[in-house]
Coordinates of C-alpha atoms in Angstrom, one line a residue:
M1 CA 45.5 -25.5 -67.0
S2 CA 43.6 -22.1 -67.0
E3 CA 40.2 -21.6 -68.1
T4 CA 41.1 -20.0 -71.2
E5 CA 43.6 -23.2 -72.1
T6 CA 40.8 -25.5 -71.4
L7 CA 38.6 -23.4 -73.7
F8 CA 40.9 -23.9 -76.7
A9 CA 41.6 -27.3 -76.0
A10 CA 37.9 -27.9 -76.2
L11 CA 37.7 -26.0 -79.5
R12 CA 40.6 -28.2 -80.7
Q13 CA 38.3 -31.2 -80.9
S14 CA 35.8 -29.4 -83.1
A15 CA 37.5 -26.8 -85.2
D16 CA 40.6 -26.8 -87.8
Q17 CA 44.2 -26.5 -85.8
A18 CA 45.9 -24.2 -87.6
V19 CA 42.5 -22.0 -87.1
V20 CA 42.8 -22.3 -83.5
D21 CA 46.5 -21.6 -83.3
M22 CA 45.6 -18.2 -85.5
F23 CA 42.9 -17.5 -82.6
E24 CA 45.5 -18.3 -79.8
R25 CA 48.0 -15.9 -81.4
M26 CA 45.7 -13.2 -81.6
V27 CA 44.5 -13.4 -78.0
R28 CA 48.1 -13.2 -76.9
E29 CA 49.6 -10.6 -79.5
A30 CA 46.8 -8.8 -81.6
P31 CA 45.8 -5.0 -80.5
D32 CA 42.5 -4.5 -78.9
H33 CA 40.5 -3.5 -81.8
A34 CA 41.6 -6.6 -84.0
L35 CA 39.3 -8.6 -81.5
N36 CA 36.2 -6.6 -81.8
R37 CA 33.7 -7.4 -84.5
M38 CA 36.2 -9.6 -86.5
N39 CA 35.3 -9.9 -89.8
A40 CA 35.6 -13.8 -90.5
L41 CA 36.4 -13.2 -94.1
D42 CA 39.2 -10.6 -93.9
L43 CA 40.6 -12.8 -91.2
A44 CA 40.7 -15.7 -93.5
A45 CA 42.5 -13.5 -96.2
K46 CA 45.1 -12.1 -93.8
A47 CA 45.5 -15.4 -91.8
Y48 CA 47.0 -13.6 -88.7
G49 CA 50.4 -15.5 -88.1
E50 CA 49.6 -18.3 -90.4
K51 CA 51.9 -19.0 -93.4
A52 CA 49.4 -21.1 -94.9
D53 CA 45.8 -20.4 -96.1
V54 CA 43.4 -21.2 -93.3
G55 CA 40.4 -20.9 -95.8
E56 CA 37.2 -19.0 -95.2
E57 CA 34.9 -21.8 -94.8
R58 CA 37.3 -23.2 -91.8
V59 CA 37.4 -19.8 -90.1
I60 CA 33.6 -19.3 -89.8
A61 CA 33.3 -22.6 -88.8
A62 CA 36.2 -22.4 -86.0
L63 CA 34.2 -19.1 -84.9
L64 CA 31.2 -20.6 -84.6
H65 CA 32.5 -23.4 -82.6
A66 CA 34.2 -20.9 -80.5
V67 CA 30.9 -18.9 -79.8
A68 CA 29.2 -21.9 -78.6
L69 CA 32.0 -23.0 -76.2
G70 CA 31.8 -18.9 -74.8
L71 CA 35.4 -18.0 -76.3
M72 CA 33.7 -15.6 -78.9
E73 CA 30.8 -13.5 -78.8
M74 CA 28.4 -13.2 -82.2
T75 CA 26.8 -9.9 -83.2
W76 CA 24.5 -9.3 -86.0
S77 CA 25.1 -6.2 -87.2
V78 CA 22.7 -3.6 -89.5
M79 CA 24.9 -2.0 -91.6
C80 CA 24.1 1.0 -94.2
P81 CA 25.3 0.1 -97.8
S82 CA 26.5 3.5 -98.4
C83 CA 28.2 4.6 -95.5
A84 CA 28.8 0.9 -94.1
G85 CA 27.6 2.4 -90.7
V86 CA 26.2 0.2 -87.9
L87 CA 22.6 1.3 -87.5
S88 CA 21.6 -1.6 -85.3
A89 CA 23.7 -4.3 -83.5
N90 CA 21.9 -7.7 -82.2
K91 CA 23.1 -10.4 -80.5
N92 CA 20.8 -12.3 -82.7
L93 CA 18.4 -12.1 -86.1
K94 CA 15.4 -12.4 -83.4
T95 CA 15.5 -8.8 -82.7
L96 CA 15.5 -7.8 -86.2
N97 CA 12.0 -6.9 -86.3
R98 CA 11.8 -3.5 -88.6
A99 CA 10.8 -3.3 -92.0
Q100 CA 12.9 -0.6 -92.9
Y101 CA 16.3 0.7 -91.0
N102 CA 17.2 4.5 -91.8
C103 CA 20.5 5.9 -91.8
A104 CA 20.9 9.7 -90.8
F105 CA 24.4 10.0 -91.6
C106 CA 23.4 9.5 -95.3
A107 CA 19.9 10.6 -94.9
A108 CA 18.6 7.2 -97.0
G109 CA 16.4 4.2 -95.7
Y110 CA 16.8 0.4 -96.7
E111 CA 14.4 -2.5 -96.5
T112 CA 15.6 -5.2 -94.4
S113 CA 16.9 -7.9 -95.8
L114 CA 19.4 -10.6 -95.4
D115 CA 21.9 -10.5 -98.3
N116 CA 24.3 -7.3 -97.9
L117 CA 22.3 -5.1 -95.2
V118 CA 23.0 -7.6 -92.3
E119 CA 26.6 -8.6 -91.5
V120 CA 27.7 -11.1 -88.7
T121 CA 30.8 -10.4 -86.9
F122 CA 32.4 -11.8 -83.8
T123 CA 34.5 -10.5 -80.5
I124 CA 36.3 -12.0 -77.9
S125 CA 34.8 -12.8 -74.9
P126 CA 35.7 -10.9 -71.8
R127 CA 36.2 -14.1 -69.9
V128 CA 39.4 -14.9 -72.4
R129 CA 40.6 -11.4 -72.8
K130 CA 39.3 -7.8 -71.8
I131 CA 39.6 -5.3 -74.5
A132 CA 38.5 -2.3 -74.6
A133 CA 35.2 -2.5 -76.8
H134 CA 33.7 -4.2 -74.1
S135 CA 33.7 -0.7 -72.4
P136 CA 32.4 1.2 -75.2
D137 CA 31.7 4.4 -73.5
Q138 CA 35.5 4.7 -72.6
L139 CA 36.6 4.4 -76.0
S140 CA 38.1 7.7 -77.6
P141 CA 36.2 8.9 -80.4
A142 CA 38.1 8.0 -83.0
E143 CA 37.7 4.4 -81.5
Y144 CA 34.2 4.4 -81.4
Y145 CA 33.9 5.2 -85.1
R146 CA 36.2 2.4 -85.8
Q147 CA 35.2 -0.2 -83.7
V148 CA 31.7 0.6 -82.7
F149 CA 29.9 2.9 -85.7
W150 CA 31.5 1.4 -88.6
S151 CA 30.9 -2.2 -89.4
S152 CA 33.7 -4.6 -90.5
A153 CA 33.4 -3.7 -94.0
I154 CA 35.1 -0.2 -94.0
D155 CA 38.9 -0.7 -94.9
L156 CA 40.2 1.7 -92.2
A157 CA 43.9 3.0 -91.9
A158 CA 45.8 2.2 -89.2
D159 CA 45.5 5.6 -87.6
P160 CA 42.0 6.4 -87.0
E161 CA 42.8 9.8 -85.4
K162 CA 44.6 11.0 -88.4
L163 CA 41.9 9.9 -90.8
L164 CA 39.3 11.7 -88.9
R165 CA 41.1 14.8 -88.6
E166 CA 41.2 14.7 -93.0
V167 CA 37.3 14.8 -92.8
T168 CA 36.2 16.6 -89.9
L169 CA 36.1 20.5 -88.3
E170 CA 35.7 19.3 -84.9
I171 CA 34.9 16.2 -82.7
V172 CA 33.2 16.4 -79.2
D173 CA 32.9 14.1 -76.1
L174 CA 29.9 15.2 -74.2
P175 CA 28.9 14.0 -71.3
P176 CA 25.2 13.3 -70.1
G177 CA 23.6 16.6 -69.6
E178 CA 26.2 18.9 -70.9
R179 CA 26.3 21.4 -73.4
A180 CA 29.2 22.4 -76.0
I181 CA 29.8 25.6 -77.8
L182 CA 31.9 25.6 -80.9
S183 CA 33.1 28.3 -82.8
L184 CA 33.9 27.1 -86.4
Q185 CA 34.5 28.4 -90.0
V186 CA 32.2 26.5 -92.4
P187 CA 33.8 26.2 -96.0
K188 CA 31.0 25.9 -98.9
G189 CA 29.4 22.8 -99.4
T190 CA 27.7 19.9 -97.4
V191 CA 28.4 19.7 -94.0
I192 CA 26.9 17.1 -91.5
V193 CA 26.6 17.5 -87.7
F194 CA 26.4 13.5 -86.7
D195 CA 26.4 11.7 -83.3
P196 CA 27.3 7.6 -83.8
V197 CA 26.1 7.2 -80.4
T198 CA 22.4 8.6 -80.9
H199 CA 22.4 8.3 -84.6
A200 CA 21.5 12.0 -85.0
A201 CA 22.3 14.0 -87.8
Q202 CA 22.0 17.5 -89.1
F203 CA 22.7 18.7 -92.8
L204 CA 24.2 22.0 -93.6
D205 CA 23.7 23.3 -97.0
V206 CA 26.8 25.8 -96.8
S207 CA 26.5 27.9 -100.2
G208 CA 26.3 31.7 -101.4
E209 CA 28.7 34.7 -100.7
E210 CA 30.9 34.4 -97.6
T211 CA 29.5 36.0 -95.1
R212 CA 31.7 37.9 -91.9
E213 CA 28.4 38.0 -89.4
R214 CA 28.2 35.2 -86.6
Q215 CA 25.6 32.5 -87.7
N216 CA 24.2 30.4 -84.9
L217 CA 23.0 26.6 -84.9
S218 CA 21.6 24.4 -82.0
V219 CA 21.5 20.7 -82.4
I220 CA 19.9 18.8 -79.2
F221 CA 20.7 15.0 -78.9
N222 CA 18.4 12.9 -77.3
K223 CA 16.7 9.4 -77.6
V224 CA 13.7 10.5 -79.9
Q225 CA 14.5 10.0 -83.7
V226 CA 13.6 12.6 -85.8
P227 CA 13.8 12.9 -89.6
V228 CA 16.6 14.3 -91.0
D229 CA 16.6 18.0 -92.2
T230 CA 19.0 20.5 -94.1
V231 CA 19.3 24.0 -92.6
T232 CA 20.9 26.5 -95.1
L233 CA 24.1 28.6 -94.2
R234 CA 26.4 30.7 -96.2
P235 CA 30.4 30.0 -95.8
G236 CA 32.0 31.8 -92.5
P237 CA 31.7 32.1 -89.1
L238 CA 29.4 29.4 -87.1
R239 CA 28.9 29.4 -83.6
L240 CA 27.2 25.8 -82.9
A241 CA 25.4 25.0 -79.7
L242 CA 25.6 21.0 -78.9
E243 CA 23.1 19.8 -76.1
N244 CA 23.1 16.2 -74.7
R245 CA 19.7 15.2 -72.9
T246 CA 20.3 11.5 -72.9
D247 CA 21.9 9.8 -70.1
A248 CA 24.9 8.6 -71.7
R249 CA 28.0 10.6 -73.4
V250 CA 27.4 11.6 -76.9
L251 CA 30.4 11.8 -79.7
P252 CA 29.2 14.7 -82.2
A253 CA 31.5 15.6 -84.8
V254 CA 31.3 18.1 -87.5
W255 CA 31.9 16.2 -91.0
V256 CA 33.0 18.1 -94.5
Q257 CA 31.5 16.2 -97.3
N258 CA 35.2 16.2 -99.4
Q259 CA 36.8 13.8 -101.8
A260 CA 38.9 12.6 -98.5
L261 CA 35.5 11.3 -97.0
D262 CA 34.4 10.2 -100.0
D263 CA 37.5 7.8 -100.6
L264 CA 37.0 6.8 -96.7
L265 CA 33.8 5.3 -97.6
M266 CA 35.0 3.5 -100.8
R267 CA 37.6 1.4 -99.1
R268 CA 35.5 -1.8 -98.2
K269 CA 36.6 -5.3 -97.5
P270 CA 34.2 -8.4 -98.0
I271 CA 32.0 -9.4 -95.2
L272 CA 30.2 -12.4 -93.5
T273 CA 26.6 -11.6 -94.6
A274 CA 23.4 -13.1 -92.7
K275 CA 22.8 -15.0 -96.1
R276 CA 25.9 -16.8 -96.1
L277 CA 26.0 -17.5 -92.5
L278 CA 22.2 -19.3 -93.0
T279 CA 23.8 -21.3 -95.9
N280 CA 26.6 -22.9 -93.6
Q281 CA 26.6 -26.2 -92.5
T282 CA 28.1 -25.7 -89.3
F283 CA 25.7 -22.9 -88.5
R284 CA 22.8 -25.1 -89.0
D285 CA 24.5 -28.0 -87.0
L286 CA 24.9 -25.6 -84.1
Y287 CA 21.7 -23.1 -84.5
R288 CA 19.1 -25.2 -86.2
T289 CA 16.4 -24.6 -83.7
D290 CA 17.5 -20.9 -82.2
T291 CA 17.8 -18.4 -85.1
L292 CA 14.7 -16.9 -85.6
A293 CA 11.4 -16.3 -83.7
I294 CA 8.3 -17.8 -84.5
G295 CA 6.0 -15.7 -86.6
Q296 CA 9.3 -13.9 -88.0
R297 CA 10.0 -13.2 -91.3
L298 CA 13.3 -12.3 -92.9
K299 CA 13.5 -11.4 -96.6
I300 CA 16.5 -12.7 -98.6
L301 CA 16.8 -11.2 -102.5
S302 CA 18.5 -14.0 -103.9
L303 CA 19.3 -17.4 -102.4
T304 CA 19.6 -20.9 -104.4
F305 CA 18.2 -24.0 -103.9
L306 CA 18.7 -27.6 -104.7
F307 CA 16.2 -30.4 -104.2
S308 CA 17.5 -33.8 -105.2
D309 CA 15.9 -37.1 -105.1
L310 CA 16.9 -40.7 -104.9
R311 CA 15.7 -42.5 -108.0
G312 CA 13.9 -45.7 -107.5
S313 CA 14.7 -46.2 -103.7
T314 CA 11.3 -47.9 -103.2
E315 CA 12.7 -50.6 -105.7
L316 CA 16.1 -50.7 -104.0
Y317 CA 14.3 -51.5 -100.5
E318 CA 12.4 -54.6 -102.6
R319 CA 15.5 -55.7 -104.1
V320 CA 18.0 -55.4 -101.8
G321 CA 16.3 -56.0 -98.6
D322 CA 15.4 -53.0 -95.8
L323 CA 19.1 -53.2 -94.0
T324 CA 21.3 -52.9 -97.0
A325 CA 19.0 -50.5 -98.6
F326 CA 18.8 -48.5 -95.1
D327 CA 22.8 -48.2 -95.4
L328 CA 23.0 -47.2 -98.5
V329 CA 20.3 -44.4 -98.1
N330 CA 22.1 -43.0 -95.1
E331 CA 25.6 -43.3 -96.6
H332 CA 23.6 -41.1 -99.7
F333 CA 23.0 -38.7 -97.1
R334 CA 26.5 -38.4 -95.4
L335 CA 28.2 -38.2 -99.1
L336 CA 25.6 -35.0 -100.0
Q337 CA 25.9 -33.3 -97.0
E338 CA 29.5 -33.5 -97.2
I339 CA 29.8 -32.3 -100.8
I340 CA 26.8 -29.6 -99.6
A341 CA 29.2 -28.5 -97.3
S342 CA 32.6 -28.1 -99.4
E343 CA 30.6 -26.5 -101.7
S344 CA 29.7 -23.4 -99.1
G345 CA 25.9 -24.9 -98.8
A346 CA 23.7 -26.4 -95.8
V347 CA 21.3 -28.9 -95.8
V348 CA 18.0 -27.2 -94.8
K349 CA 15.9 -30.5 -94.3
T350 CA 15.7 -34.1 -95.6
I351 CA 12.1 -35.5 -96.7
G352 CA 12.3 -39.3 -97.5
D353 CA 14.9 -39.7 -99.5
A354 CA 14.7 -36.4 -101.3
V355 CA 17.5 -33.4 -99.9
M356 CA 16.7 -29.5 -99.9
A357 CA 19.8 -27.5 -99.7
T358 CA 20.6 -24.1 -100.0
F359 CA 23.6 -22.1 -101.3
E360 CA 24.8 -18.4 -101.6
T361 CA 25.3 -18.3 -105.6
P362 CA 24.1 -20.7 -108.4
D363 CA 27.8 -21.6 -109.5
R364 CA 27.9 -23.3 -105.9
A365 CA 24.8 -25.2 -106.3
I366 CA 25.9 -26.4 -109.8
A367 CA 29.2 -27.3 -108.6
A368 CA 27.6 -29.4 -105.9
A369 CA 24.9 -30.8 -108.2
L370 CA 27.7 -32.1 -110.7
R371 CA 30.0 -34.0 -107.8
M372 CA 27.2 -35.1 -106.0
R373 CA 25.9 -37.3 -109.2
E374 CA 29.2 -38.6 -109.8
A375 CA 29.6 -39.6 -106.4
M376 CA 26.0 -41.8 -106.4
S377 CA 27.4 -43.3 -109.3
D378 CA 30.6 -44.3 -107.4
L379 CA 28.8 -45.3 -104.4
G380 CA 26.4 -47.5 -106.7
A381 CA 29.9 -49.0 -108.5
D382 CA 31.7 -49.7 -105.4
R383 CA 28.6 -51.2 -103.6
R384 CA 27.4 -53.1 -107.0
H385 CA 24.1 -51.2 -107.3
Q386 CA 24.6 -49.3 -110.2
S387 CA 20.9 -48.4 -110.4
L388 CA 21.6 -45.4 -107.4
S389 CA 21.2 -41.9 -109.1
L390 CA 20.0 -38.7 -108.6
K391 CA 17.3 -36.4 -109.7
M392 CA 18.0 -33.0 -109.0
G393 CA 16.5 -29.3 -109.7
I394 CA 17.9 -26.1 -109.0
H395 CA 16.5 -22.6 -108.8
E396 CA 17.3 -18.7 -107.6
G397 CA 15.4 -16.0 -106.5
S398 CA 14.2 -14.3 -103.6
C399 CA 12.2 -15.8 -100.5
L400 CA 11.5 -15.5 -96.8
A401 CA 13.6 -17.0 -93.6
V402 CA 11.1 -18.2 -91.4
I403 CA 10.6 -20.9 -88.8
L404 CA 8.9 -24.3 -90.0
N405 CA 8.5 -27.3 -87.4
A406 CA 10.5 -25.8 -84.8
Q407 CA 14.0 -25.3 -87.1
Q408 CA 15.1 -22.4 -89.3
D409 CA 13.4 -22.8 -92.8
Y410 CA 12.4 -20.8 -96.0
F411 CA 9.1 -20.2 -97.9
G412 CA 8.0 -18.8 -100.9
Q413 CA 7.5 -19.5 -105.0
T414 CA 11.3 -19.9 -105.3
V415 CA 11.1 -22.9 -103.1
N416 CA 8.4 -24.2 -104.7
I417 CA 9.6 -23.5 -108.1
A418 CA 12.9 -25.2 -107.2
S419 CA 10.5 -28.4 -105.9
R420 CA 8.5 -29.1 -109.0
V421 CA 11.8 -28.2 -111.4
Q422 CA 13.8 -31.1 -109.4
G423 CA 10.4 -33.3 -110.4
L424 CA 11.2 -32.5 -114.3
A425 CA 14.7 -34.2 -113.8
A426 CA 15.2 -37.9 -115.4
S427 CA 17.9 -40.3 -113.9
R428 CA 20.8 -38.7 -113.4
S429 CA 20.1 -35.2 -114.8
I430 CA 20.2 -31.7 -113.2
V431 CA 17.7 -29.6 -114.4
V432 CA 18.1 -25.6 -113.5
T433 CA 15.8 -22.6 -114.4
E434 CA 17.0 -19.8 -116.4
Q435 CA 17.8 -17.6 -113.5
V436 CA 20.6 -20.1 -112.7
V437 CA 22.0 -20.6 -116.3
E438 CA 21.9 -17.0 -116.7
N439 CA 24.3 -16.4 -113.5
A440 CA 27.5 -15.3 -114.8
Q441 CA 29.8 -17.3 -112.4
A442 CA 27.6 -20.4 -113.4
R443 CA 27.8 -19.7 -117.2
T444 CA 31.7 -19.6 -116.7
L445 CA 31.7 -23.0 -114.5
L446 CA 29.5 -24.6 -117.5
E447 CA 32.0 -23.7 -119.9
T448 CA 34.9 -24.3 -118.2
M449 CA 33.7 -28.3 -117.6
G450 CA 32.3 -28.1 -121.4
L451 CA 28.9 -28.4 -120.4
K452 CA 25.9 -27.3 -122.7
P453 CA 22.7 -27.1 -121.0
T454 CA 20.2 -28.4 -123.4
P455 CA 16.6 -25.8 -123.2
R456 CA 13.0 -26.6 -123.1
R457 CA 10.0 -25.0 -122.1
V458 CA 7.7 -26.7 -119.6
A459 CA 4.4 -25.8 -117.6
L460 CA 5.0 -26.0 -113.9
S461 CA 2.0 -26.5 -111.2
G462 CA 1.0 -23.1 -109.9
I463 CA 2.7 -21.3 -112.1
V464 CA 0.7 -19.3 -114.8
D465 CA 3.2 -18.9 -117.7
K466 CA 5.4 -21.7 -119.1
M467 CA 9.1 -21.1 -118.0
S468 CA 12.5 -22.1 -119.7
V469 CA 14.6 -24.7 -118.2
Y470 CA 17.7 -26.3 -118.9
E471 CA 18.9 -29.9 -118.6
I472 CA 22.4 -30.2 -117.6
S473 CA 23.1 -34.0 -118.6

């Protein structure tokens, strides 16, 4: 048995059979670019070679286990939300240490957050199959743009060469230390000289009357990041001198800002965001203690927190004895984690008989809470302990992803409010905040289930103003 066969056999012990079959088929048949920076959500949607729906969560879980086994490599890419270009590619979150990332191609800066700025992709390991992207310096300019510069959010056409011809006047493969002279006819409008290797850009504002006189411009590429500026030119001939002062090749292109470019950048696919991955149970199980650096703080603009507490657990120990109560509490934890994971959430930690969990969106948290409530009723009836019930609270808002007590955790007022809202819940009730019920998907879910939350105004410890909360009974 080869090493690859051994690795896939090991993957079958922890991942879905159909997904593993799909990966094996891709390793045998897929073109190189399909195995580089794979988009987990796109993989699930297309289900390469599979007739049945493989499901996003199963694909994500299988990819994470494949990384743990060495079949795949994981990349955390900071991407520009405007052009979907990769601004920084990282092997883990620990190297995301800048408050802002700038895109020279768009001449824009973005505050670092894990919601939509950071995507997670997967590349086949060279020990399984050697692909062209493992040697990016040997990729053609068009393939470099497709496989290195652009994130997996761009829905590119099958022929990247044809695509680039529609939006570029010229593209050059310039070795280190070399110079190139281009003679161009620049049209009226905005023209961008851009290199995807150094992320350097020069904007040209081409306006006014057309000229027959040759205009001259020099652009130097080095490792020093300089502010993007704009040079004004007239439509007509341009002598463009390009100089590479780096120790690697650069791939400058002269882009025309036209409808074809706008159409290209607008074609998008859903991506696996860092926020979603942090709320994935498989990821937390595999990487609980090795996600962020000590002292590192990464912002999340919107995350939903669910706190639950087993009501009357102290009395339960007194009534049924330690052994029976211990088994019941453990079964309660198992059921809750199973439901939370199935609703695309993750258990962050347990505190006594309480659970703290996160979800990407409020509707998933409500769906989990409703199922958890019924599961406790069923467990109580099955074990003849009808008093088993949960008190639950849900809140959504911004927070910081941090390391606390040697594991990945969350910090901020959103967490505090979610915890205190749970304290308002009576037996079997779910208390949610206004931010949760105002979420469109959550509102649709509640309406579909015929549930009408009851509002009230409350004061929470540490919160100056009273808050509106809603009880789902």
